[in-house]
Short mmCIF file of C-alpha atoms and ligand atoms in Angstrom, two decimals:
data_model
loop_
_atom_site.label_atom_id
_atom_site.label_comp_id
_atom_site.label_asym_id
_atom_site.label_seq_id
_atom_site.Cartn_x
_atom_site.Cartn_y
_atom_site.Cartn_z
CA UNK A 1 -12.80 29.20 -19.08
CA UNK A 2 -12.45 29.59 -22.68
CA UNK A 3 -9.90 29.61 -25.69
CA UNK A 4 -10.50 31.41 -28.55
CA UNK A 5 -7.67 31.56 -31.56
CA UNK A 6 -7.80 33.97 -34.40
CA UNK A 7 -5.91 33.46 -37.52
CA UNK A 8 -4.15 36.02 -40.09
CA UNK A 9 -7.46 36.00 -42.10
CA UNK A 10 -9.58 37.06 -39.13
CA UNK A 11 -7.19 40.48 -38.09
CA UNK A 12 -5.76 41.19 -42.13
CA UNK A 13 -7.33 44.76 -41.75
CA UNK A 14 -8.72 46.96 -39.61
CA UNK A 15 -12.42 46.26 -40.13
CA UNK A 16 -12.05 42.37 -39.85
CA UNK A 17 -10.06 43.33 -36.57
CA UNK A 18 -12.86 45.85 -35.56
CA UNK A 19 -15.44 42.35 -36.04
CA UNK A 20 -13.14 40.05 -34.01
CA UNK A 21 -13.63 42.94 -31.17
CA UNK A 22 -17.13 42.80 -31.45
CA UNK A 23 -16.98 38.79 -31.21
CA UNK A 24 -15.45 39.17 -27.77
CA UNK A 25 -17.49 41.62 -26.76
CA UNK A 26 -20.40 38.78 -26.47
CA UNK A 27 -17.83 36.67 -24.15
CA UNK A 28 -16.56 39.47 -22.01
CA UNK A 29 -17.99 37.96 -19.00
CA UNK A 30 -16.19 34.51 -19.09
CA UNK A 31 -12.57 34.00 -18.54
CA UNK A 32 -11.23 34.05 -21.74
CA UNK A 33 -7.84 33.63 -23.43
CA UNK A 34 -7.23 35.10 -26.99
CA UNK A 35 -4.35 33.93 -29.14
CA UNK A 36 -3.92 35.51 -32.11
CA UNK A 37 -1.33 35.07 -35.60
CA UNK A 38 0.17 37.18 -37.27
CA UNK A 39 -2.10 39.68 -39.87
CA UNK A 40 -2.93 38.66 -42.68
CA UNK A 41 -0.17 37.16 -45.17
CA UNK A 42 2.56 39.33 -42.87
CA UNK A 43 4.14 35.56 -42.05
CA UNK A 44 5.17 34.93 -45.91
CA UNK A 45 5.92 38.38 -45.66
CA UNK A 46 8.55 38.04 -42.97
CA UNK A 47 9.55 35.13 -44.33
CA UNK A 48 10.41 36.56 -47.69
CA UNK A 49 12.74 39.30 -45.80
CA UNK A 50 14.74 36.88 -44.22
CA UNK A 51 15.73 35.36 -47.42
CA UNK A 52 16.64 38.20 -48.83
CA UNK A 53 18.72 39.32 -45.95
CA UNK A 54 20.70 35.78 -45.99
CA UNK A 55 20.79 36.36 -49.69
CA UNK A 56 22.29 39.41 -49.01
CA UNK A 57 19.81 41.73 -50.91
CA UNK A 58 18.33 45.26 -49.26
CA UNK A 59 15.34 44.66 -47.20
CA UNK A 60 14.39 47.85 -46.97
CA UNK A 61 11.40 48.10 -49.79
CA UNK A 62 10.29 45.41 -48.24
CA UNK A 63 10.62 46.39 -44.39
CA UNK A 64 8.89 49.37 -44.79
CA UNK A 65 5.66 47.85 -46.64
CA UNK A 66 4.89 45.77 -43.79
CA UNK A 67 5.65 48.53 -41.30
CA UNK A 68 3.29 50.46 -43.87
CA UNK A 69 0.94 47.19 -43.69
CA UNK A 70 0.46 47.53 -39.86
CA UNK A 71 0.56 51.43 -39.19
CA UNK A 72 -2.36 51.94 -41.63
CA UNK A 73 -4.36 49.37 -39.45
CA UNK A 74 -2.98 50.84 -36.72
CA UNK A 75 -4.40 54.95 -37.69
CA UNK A 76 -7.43 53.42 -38.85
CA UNK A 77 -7.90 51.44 -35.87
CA UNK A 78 -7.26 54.40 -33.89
CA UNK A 79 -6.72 57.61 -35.61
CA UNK A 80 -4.38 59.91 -34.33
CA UNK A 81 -5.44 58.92 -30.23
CA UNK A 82 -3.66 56.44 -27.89
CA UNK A 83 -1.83 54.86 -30.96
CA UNK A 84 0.85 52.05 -30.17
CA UNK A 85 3.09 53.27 -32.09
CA UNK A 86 5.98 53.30 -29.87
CA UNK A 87 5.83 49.53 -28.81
CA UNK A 88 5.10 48.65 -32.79
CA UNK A 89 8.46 50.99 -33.93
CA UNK A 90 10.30 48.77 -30.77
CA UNK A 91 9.55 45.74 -32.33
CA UNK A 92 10.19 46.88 -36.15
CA UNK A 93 13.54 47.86 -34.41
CA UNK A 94 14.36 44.41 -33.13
CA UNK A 95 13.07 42.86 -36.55
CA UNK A 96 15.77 44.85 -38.57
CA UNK A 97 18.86 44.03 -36.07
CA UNK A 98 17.68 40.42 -35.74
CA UNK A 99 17.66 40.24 -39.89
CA UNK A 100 21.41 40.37 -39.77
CA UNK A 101 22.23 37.11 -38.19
CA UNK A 102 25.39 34.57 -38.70
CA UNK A 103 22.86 31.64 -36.88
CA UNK A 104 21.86 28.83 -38.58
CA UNK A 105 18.94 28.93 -40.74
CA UNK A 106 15.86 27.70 -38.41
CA UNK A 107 17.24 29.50 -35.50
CA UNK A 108 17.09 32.82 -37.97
CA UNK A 109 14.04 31.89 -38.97
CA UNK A 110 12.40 32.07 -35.67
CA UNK A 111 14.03 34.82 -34.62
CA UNK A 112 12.87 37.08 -37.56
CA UNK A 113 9.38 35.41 -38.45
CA UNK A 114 7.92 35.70 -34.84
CA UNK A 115 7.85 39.20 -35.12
CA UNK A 116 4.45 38.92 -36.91
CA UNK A 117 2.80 37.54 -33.74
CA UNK A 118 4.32 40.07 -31.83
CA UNK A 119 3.32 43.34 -33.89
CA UNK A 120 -0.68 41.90 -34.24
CA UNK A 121 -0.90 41.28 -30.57
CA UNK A 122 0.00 44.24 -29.44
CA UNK A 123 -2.13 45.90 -31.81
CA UNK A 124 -5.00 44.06 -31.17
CA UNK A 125 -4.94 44.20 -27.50
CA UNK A 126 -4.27 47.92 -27.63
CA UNK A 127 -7.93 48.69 -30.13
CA UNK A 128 -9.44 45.93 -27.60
CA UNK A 129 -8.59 47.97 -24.53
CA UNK A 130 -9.36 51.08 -26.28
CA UNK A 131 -13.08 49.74 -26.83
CA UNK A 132 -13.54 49.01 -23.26
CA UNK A 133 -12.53 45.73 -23.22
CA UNK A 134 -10.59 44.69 -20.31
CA UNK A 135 -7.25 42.96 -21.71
CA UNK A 136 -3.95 42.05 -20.69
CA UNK A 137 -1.07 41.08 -23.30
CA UNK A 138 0.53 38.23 -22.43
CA UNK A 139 3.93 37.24 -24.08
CA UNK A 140 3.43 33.73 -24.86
CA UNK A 141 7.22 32.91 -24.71
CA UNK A 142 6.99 32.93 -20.94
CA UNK A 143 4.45 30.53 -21.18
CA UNK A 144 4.75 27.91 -24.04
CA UNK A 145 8.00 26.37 -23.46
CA UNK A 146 9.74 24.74 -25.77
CA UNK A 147 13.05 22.74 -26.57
CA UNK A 148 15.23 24.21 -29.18
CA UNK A 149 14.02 22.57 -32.34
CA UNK A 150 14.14 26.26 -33.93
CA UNK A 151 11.10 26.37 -36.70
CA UNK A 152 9.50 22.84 -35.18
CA UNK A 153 10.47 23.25 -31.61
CA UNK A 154 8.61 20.47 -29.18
CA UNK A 155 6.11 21.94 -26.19
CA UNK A 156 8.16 20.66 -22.87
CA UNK A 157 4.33 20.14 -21.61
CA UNK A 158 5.36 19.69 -17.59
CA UNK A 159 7.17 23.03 -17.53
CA UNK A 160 4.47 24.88 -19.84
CA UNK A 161 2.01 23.77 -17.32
CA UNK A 162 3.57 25.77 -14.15
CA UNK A 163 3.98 28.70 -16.23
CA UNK A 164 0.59 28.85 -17.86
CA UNK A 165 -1.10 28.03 -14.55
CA UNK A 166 0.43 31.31 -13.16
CA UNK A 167 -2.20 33.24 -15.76
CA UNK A 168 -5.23 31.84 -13.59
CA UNK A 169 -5.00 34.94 -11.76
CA UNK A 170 -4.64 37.42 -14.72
CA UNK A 171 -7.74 35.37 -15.95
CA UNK A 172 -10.05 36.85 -12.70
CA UNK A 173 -9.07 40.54 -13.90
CA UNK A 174 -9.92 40.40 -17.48
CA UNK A 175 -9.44 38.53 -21.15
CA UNK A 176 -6.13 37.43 -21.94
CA UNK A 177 -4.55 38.43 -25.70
CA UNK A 178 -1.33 36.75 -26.58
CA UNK A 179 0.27 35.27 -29.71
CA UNK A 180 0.05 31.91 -30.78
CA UNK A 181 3.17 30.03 -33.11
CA UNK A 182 6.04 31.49 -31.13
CA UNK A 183 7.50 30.04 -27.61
CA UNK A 184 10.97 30.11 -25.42
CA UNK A 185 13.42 27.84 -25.38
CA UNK A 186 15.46 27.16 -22.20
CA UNK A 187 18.24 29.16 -23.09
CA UNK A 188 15.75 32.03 -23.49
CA UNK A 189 16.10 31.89 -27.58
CA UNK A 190 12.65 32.45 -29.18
CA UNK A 191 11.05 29.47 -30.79
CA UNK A 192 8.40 28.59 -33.24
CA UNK A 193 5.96 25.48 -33.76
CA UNK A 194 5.54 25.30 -37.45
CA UNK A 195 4.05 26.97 -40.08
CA UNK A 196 0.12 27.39 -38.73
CA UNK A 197 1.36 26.28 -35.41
CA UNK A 198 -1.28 28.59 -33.64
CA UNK A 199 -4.29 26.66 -33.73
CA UNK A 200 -1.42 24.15 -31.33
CA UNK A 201 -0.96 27.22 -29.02
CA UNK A 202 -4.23 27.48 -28.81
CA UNK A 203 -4.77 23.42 -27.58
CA UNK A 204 -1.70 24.36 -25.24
CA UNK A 205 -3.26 26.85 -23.01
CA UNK A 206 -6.39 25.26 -22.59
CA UNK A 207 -5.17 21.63 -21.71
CA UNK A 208 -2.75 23.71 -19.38
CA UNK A 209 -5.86 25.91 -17.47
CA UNK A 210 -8.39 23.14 -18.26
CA UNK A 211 -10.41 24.96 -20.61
CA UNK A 212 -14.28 24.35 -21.24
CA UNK A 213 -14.02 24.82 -25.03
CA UNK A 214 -11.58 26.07 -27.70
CA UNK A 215 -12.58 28.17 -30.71
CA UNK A 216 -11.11 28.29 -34.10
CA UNK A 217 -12.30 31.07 -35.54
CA UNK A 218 -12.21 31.06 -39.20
CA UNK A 219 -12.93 31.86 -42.93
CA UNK A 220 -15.23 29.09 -43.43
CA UNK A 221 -17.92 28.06 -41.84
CA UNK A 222 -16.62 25.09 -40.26
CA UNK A 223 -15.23 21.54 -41.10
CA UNK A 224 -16.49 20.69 -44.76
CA UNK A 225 -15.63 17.14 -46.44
CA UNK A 226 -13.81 19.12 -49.48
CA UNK A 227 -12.24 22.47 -49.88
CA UNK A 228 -15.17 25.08 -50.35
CA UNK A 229 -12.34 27.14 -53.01
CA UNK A 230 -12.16 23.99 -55.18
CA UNK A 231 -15.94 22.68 -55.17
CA UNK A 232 -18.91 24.28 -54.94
CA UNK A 233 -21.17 21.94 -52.71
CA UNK A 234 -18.45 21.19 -50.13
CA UNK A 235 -20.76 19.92 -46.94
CA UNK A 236 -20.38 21.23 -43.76
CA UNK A 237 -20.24 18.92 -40.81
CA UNK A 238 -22.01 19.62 -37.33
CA UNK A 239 -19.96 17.85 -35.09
CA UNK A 240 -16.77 15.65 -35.90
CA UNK A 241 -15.23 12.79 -33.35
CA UNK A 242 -12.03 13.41 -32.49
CA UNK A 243 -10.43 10.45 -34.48
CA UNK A 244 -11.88 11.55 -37.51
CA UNK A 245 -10.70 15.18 -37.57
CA UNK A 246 -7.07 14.45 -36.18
CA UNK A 247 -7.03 11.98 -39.46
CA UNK A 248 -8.12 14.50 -41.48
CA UNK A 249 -5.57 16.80 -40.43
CA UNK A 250 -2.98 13.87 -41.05
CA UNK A 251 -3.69 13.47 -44.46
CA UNK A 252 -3.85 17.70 -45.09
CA UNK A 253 -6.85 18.93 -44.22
CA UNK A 254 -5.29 22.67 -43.25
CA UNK A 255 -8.30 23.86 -41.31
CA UNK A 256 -6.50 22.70 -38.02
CA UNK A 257 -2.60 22.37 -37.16
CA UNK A 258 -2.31 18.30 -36.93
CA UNK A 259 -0.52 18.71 -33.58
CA UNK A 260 -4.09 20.56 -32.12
CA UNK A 261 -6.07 17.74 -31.72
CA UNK A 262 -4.21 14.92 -29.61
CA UNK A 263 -3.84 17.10 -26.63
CA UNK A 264 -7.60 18.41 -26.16
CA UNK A 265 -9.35 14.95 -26.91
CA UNK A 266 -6.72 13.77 -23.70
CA UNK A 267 -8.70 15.79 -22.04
CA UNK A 268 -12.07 15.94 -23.65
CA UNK A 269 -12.24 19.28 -24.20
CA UNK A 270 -14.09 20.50 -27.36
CA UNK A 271 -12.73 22.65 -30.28
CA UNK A 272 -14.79 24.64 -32.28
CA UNK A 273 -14.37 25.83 -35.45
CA UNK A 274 -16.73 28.55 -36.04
CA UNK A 275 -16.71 31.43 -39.14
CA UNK A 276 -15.46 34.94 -37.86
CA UNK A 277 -18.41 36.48 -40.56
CA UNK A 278 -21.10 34.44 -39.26
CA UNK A 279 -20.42 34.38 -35.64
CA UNK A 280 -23.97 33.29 -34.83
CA UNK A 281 -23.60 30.47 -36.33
CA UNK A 282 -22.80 26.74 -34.78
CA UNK A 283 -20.18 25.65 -36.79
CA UNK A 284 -18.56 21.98 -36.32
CA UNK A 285 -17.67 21.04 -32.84
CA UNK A 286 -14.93 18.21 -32.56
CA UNK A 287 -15.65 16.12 -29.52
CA UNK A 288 -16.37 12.35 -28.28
CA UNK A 289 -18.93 11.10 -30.29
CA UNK A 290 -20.13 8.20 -32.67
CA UNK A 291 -21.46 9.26 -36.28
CA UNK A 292 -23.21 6.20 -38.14
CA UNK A 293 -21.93 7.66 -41.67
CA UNK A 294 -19.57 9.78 -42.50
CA UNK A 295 -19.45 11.96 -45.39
CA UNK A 296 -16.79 10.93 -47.80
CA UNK A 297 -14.19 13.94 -47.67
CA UNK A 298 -11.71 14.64 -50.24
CA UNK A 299 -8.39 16.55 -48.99
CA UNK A 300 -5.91 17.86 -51.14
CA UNK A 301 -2.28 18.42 -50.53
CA UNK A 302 -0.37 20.67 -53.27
CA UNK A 303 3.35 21.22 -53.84
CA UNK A 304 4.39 17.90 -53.53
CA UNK A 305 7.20 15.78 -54.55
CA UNK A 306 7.71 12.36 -55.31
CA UNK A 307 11.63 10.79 -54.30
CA UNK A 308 12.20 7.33 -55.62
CA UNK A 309 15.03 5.57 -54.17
CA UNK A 310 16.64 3.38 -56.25
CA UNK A 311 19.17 0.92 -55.19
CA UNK A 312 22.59 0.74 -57.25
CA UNK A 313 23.86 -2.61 -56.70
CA UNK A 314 21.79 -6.25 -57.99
CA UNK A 315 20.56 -6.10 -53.80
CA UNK A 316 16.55 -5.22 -53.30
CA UNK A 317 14.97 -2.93 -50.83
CA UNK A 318 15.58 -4.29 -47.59
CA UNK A 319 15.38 -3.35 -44.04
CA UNK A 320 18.84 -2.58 -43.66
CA UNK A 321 18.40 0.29 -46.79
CA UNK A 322 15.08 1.09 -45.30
CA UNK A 323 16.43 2.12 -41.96
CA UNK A 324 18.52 4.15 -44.13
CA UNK A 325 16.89 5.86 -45.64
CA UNK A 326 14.32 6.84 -42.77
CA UNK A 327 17.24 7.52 -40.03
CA UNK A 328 18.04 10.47 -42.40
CA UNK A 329 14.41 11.88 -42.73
CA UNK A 330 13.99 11.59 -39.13
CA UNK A 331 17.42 13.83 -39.20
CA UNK A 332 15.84 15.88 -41.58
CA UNK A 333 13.00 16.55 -39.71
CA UNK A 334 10.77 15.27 -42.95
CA UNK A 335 7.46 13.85 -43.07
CA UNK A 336 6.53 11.30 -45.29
CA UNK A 337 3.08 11.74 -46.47
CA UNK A 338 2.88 8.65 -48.65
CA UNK A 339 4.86 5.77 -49.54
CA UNK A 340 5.51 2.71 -51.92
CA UNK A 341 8.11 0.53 -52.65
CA UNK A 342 9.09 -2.54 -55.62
CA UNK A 343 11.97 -4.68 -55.33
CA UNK A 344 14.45 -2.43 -56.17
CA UNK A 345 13.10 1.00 -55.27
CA UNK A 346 11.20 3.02 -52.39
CA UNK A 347 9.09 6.06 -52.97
CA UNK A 348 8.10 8.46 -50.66
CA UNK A 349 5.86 11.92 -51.01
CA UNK A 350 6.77 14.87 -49.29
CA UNK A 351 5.78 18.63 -48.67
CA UNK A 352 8.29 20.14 -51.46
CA UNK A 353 10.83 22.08 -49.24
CA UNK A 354 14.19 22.69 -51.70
CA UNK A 355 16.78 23.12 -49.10
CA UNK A 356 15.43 19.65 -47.25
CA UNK A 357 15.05 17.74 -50.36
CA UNK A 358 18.54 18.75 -51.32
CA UNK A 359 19.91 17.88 -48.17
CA UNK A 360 18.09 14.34 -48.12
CA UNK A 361 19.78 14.01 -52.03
CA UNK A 362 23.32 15.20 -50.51
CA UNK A 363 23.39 12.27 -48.14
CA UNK A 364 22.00 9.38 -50.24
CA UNK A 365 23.27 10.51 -53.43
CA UNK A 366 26.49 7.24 -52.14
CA UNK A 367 23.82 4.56 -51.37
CA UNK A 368 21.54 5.20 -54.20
CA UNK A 369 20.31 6.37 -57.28
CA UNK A 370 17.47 8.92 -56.44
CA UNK A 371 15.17 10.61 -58.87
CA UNK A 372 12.47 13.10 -57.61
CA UNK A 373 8.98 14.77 -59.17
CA UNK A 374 7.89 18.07 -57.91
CA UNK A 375 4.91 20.13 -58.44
CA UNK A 376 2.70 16.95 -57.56
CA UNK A 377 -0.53 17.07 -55.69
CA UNK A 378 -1.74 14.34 -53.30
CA UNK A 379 -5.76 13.53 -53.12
CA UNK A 380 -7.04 11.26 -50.20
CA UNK A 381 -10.39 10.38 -50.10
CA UNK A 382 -12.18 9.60 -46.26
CA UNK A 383 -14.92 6.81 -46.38
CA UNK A 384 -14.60 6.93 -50.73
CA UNK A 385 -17.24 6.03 -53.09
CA UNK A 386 -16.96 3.92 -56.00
CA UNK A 387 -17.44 6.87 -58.15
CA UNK A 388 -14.81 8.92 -56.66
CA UNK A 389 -12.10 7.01 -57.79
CA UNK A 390 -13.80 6.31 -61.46
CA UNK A 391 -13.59 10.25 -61.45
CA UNK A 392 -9.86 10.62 -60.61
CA UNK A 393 -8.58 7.72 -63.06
CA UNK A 394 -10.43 9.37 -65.78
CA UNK A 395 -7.67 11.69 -67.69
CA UNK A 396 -5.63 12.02 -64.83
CA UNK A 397 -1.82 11.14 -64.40
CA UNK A 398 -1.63 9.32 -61.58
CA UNK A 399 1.75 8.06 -60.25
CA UNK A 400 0.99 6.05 -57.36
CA UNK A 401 -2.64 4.76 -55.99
CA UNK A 402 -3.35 3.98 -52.91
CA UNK A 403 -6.80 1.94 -52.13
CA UNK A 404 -7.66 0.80 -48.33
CA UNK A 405 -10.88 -0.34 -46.97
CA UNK A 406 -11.97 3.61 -45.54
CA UNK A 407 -9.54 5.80 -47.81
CA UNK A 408 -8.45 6.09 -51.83
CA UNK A 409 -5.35 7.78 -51.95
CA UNK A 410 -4.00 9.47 -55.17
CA UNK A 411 -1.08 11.23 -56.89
CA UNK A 412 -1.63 13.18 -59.26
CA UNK A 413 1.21 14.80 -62.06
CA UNK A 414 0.48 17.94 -63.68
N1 LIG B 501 1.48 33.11 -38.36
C1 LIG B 501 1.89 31.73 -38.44
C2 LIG B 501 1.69 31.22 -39.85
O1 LIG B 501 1.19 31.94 -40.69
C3 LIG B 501 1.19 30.86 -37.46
C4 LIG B 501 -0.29 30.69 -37.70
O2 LIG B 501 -0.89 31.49 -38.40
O3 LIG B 501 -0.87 29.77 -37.14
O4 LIG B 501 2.06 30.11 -40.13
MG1 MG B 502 -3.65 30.05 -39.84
#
């Protein structure tokens, strides 16, 4: 059987959703399981309601855009016939009483954000029907389950595995659509698995059913060693071991949700990553296999920020500080994508999140003095060239280098 995923890009309006329909169409003979995101950009969307309800603003401007965003998919989709309107004005309903909330933040969050996944798969699986297609929504809560970590929650693999067996026999009737991002916890709140956390759904069900292949379908045209929106002659690769893609995804490649990869090369199962506007083409298939070279590939990671740790007495950075200080990121839930230390201070880079930086500040401000840099970018480059890093020390403000045998690792300050 196969996994396909669509992202936001791939269903933003009613024509790229009329293409992904005529994408299945070609695989309507194999058992196939569709998870989808939310459309377009309606994720920062949602996101940008629930602050303003915890701010305590109106939401309604902003409510009825996106309702306006999906019902003019949904009557050019389908015109005046067979619309969905009902289920989509249920689940608009459930959006506005979940906005008012006394929860904590991530449990909010999820309640209010997976919404998006919710409106664009029953959407989509209503036009796919409607073309002939023979499709069953699924509600992926029943079958990713997860522990309560609201906005990061963890799959709870051995129980997701009974439930997502139980779609085998859905699977002999027709294709499968259901959302990616969003699961259940065990007290029946909904979950989500991180920003992006669809392409992970996606690995989920097919590790669970054993899949033959997962597709990515995307904007690009595959895996390229640099970011085809910041230079021109980014290469494309044709296939891409495991190892080497799950690193690329550690250091920021955003093509594929870190967490996707682990679970499928377990099980050797392959993940493409094809382009929704050239579906004839191959793409870059991930899989168990040896390259001689590999093309150096530059990632970039944006909005960073740089926290230096600076102890107050005459003592250095020791373990005892060091355990610290990362006892209270692991708290916090916060990655460090790079670090350094001297004898007195330790610097780490993070994704710039204000409410987890301030936190972090709030309980170390006692032990020592911290100073932090945002607005940073981060530059790793795979299997570098000596020419590569002549190019980024040239008029560039780097704050910390990092040089190992395979990568060159750079911050840079605006
Ligand atoms: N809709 C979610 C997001 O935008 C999940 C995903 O697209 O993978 O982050
Ligand atoms: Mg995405």
């Amino acid at each position: 059987m196969l996994v396909f995923k669509f992202g936001g890009a791939s269903i933003k309006n009613a024509e790229a959703i009329k293409n992904m329909a005529s994408i299945i169409k070609k695989y309507s003979d194999e058992r196939l399981l569709v998870v989808v995101s939310a459309m377009g950009k309606t994720t920062n969307a949602l996101e940008d309601l629930l602050d303003k309800s915890r701010k305590g603003e109106s939401t309604i401007d902003a409510l009825n855009h996106l309702k306006e965003y999906h019902l003019n998919i949904v009557s050019e989709l389908f015109g005046l016939k067979n619309t969905p309107t009902e289920q989509l004005n249920g689940i608009f309903s459930d959006l506005e009483k979940a906005l008012v909330s006394e929860s904590s933040y991530d449990e909010h969050y999820d309640q209010v954000v997976s919404k998006g996944e919710l409106l664009s798969s029953t959407i989509v699986e209503q036009y796919l029907s409607s073309t002939g297609i023979n499709t069953t929504w699924a509600d992926s809560r029943n079958y990713i389950c997860t522990d309560d970590n609201f906005r990061s929650a963890y799959v709870n693999w051995e129980e997701s595995l009974i439930e997502i067996n139980k779609l085998n026999r859905i699977l002999d009737q027709g294709i499968i659509l259901t959302q990616g991002f969003i699961g259940k916890a065990e007290n029946g709140k909904t979950t989500t698995l991180g920003r992006e956390g669809s392409d992970f759904s996606a690995a989920v069900f097919a590790t669970c059913l054993n899949a033959d292949s997962v597709t990515v379908w995307k904007d690009v045209p595959g895996i390229l060693n640099a970011d085809p929106k910041l230079v021109a002659d980014a290469q494309l690769f044709n296939q891409l071991p495991y190892k080497e893609a799950a690193e690329m995804t550690y250091y920021g490649a955003s093509v594929i949700h870190p967490k996707t990869i682990k679970p499928l090369a377990n099980k050797n199962i392959p993940l493409y990553v094809r382009s929704f506007d050239h579906p004839d083409e191959p793409g870059t298939i991930i899989h168990e296999c040896e390259l001689e070279a590999i093309l150096p590939t530059t990632i970039i990671k944006t909005d960073q920020c740089l926290v230096s740790f600076k102890v107050i007495d005459f003592s250095f950075i020791n373990e005892e500080n060091l355990s610290l200080i990362f006892g209270e990121l692991a708290k916090l839930d916060i990655k460090i994508n790079i670090m350094q230390n001297s004898a007195i201070s330790f610097s780490i880079v993070i994704d710039y999140r204000p409410d987890k930086v301030e936190a972090l500040l709030g309980h170390m401000k006692d032990h020592f003095e911290i100073r932090y840099n945002t607005g940073l970018v981060l530059a790793t480059v795979k299997n570098y060239q000596q020419n590569q890093i002549d190019e980024y020390r040239k008029g560039k403000k780097l704050l910390l280098e990092q040089i190992s045998r395979n990568n060159y690792r750079a911050l840079i300050g605006s």
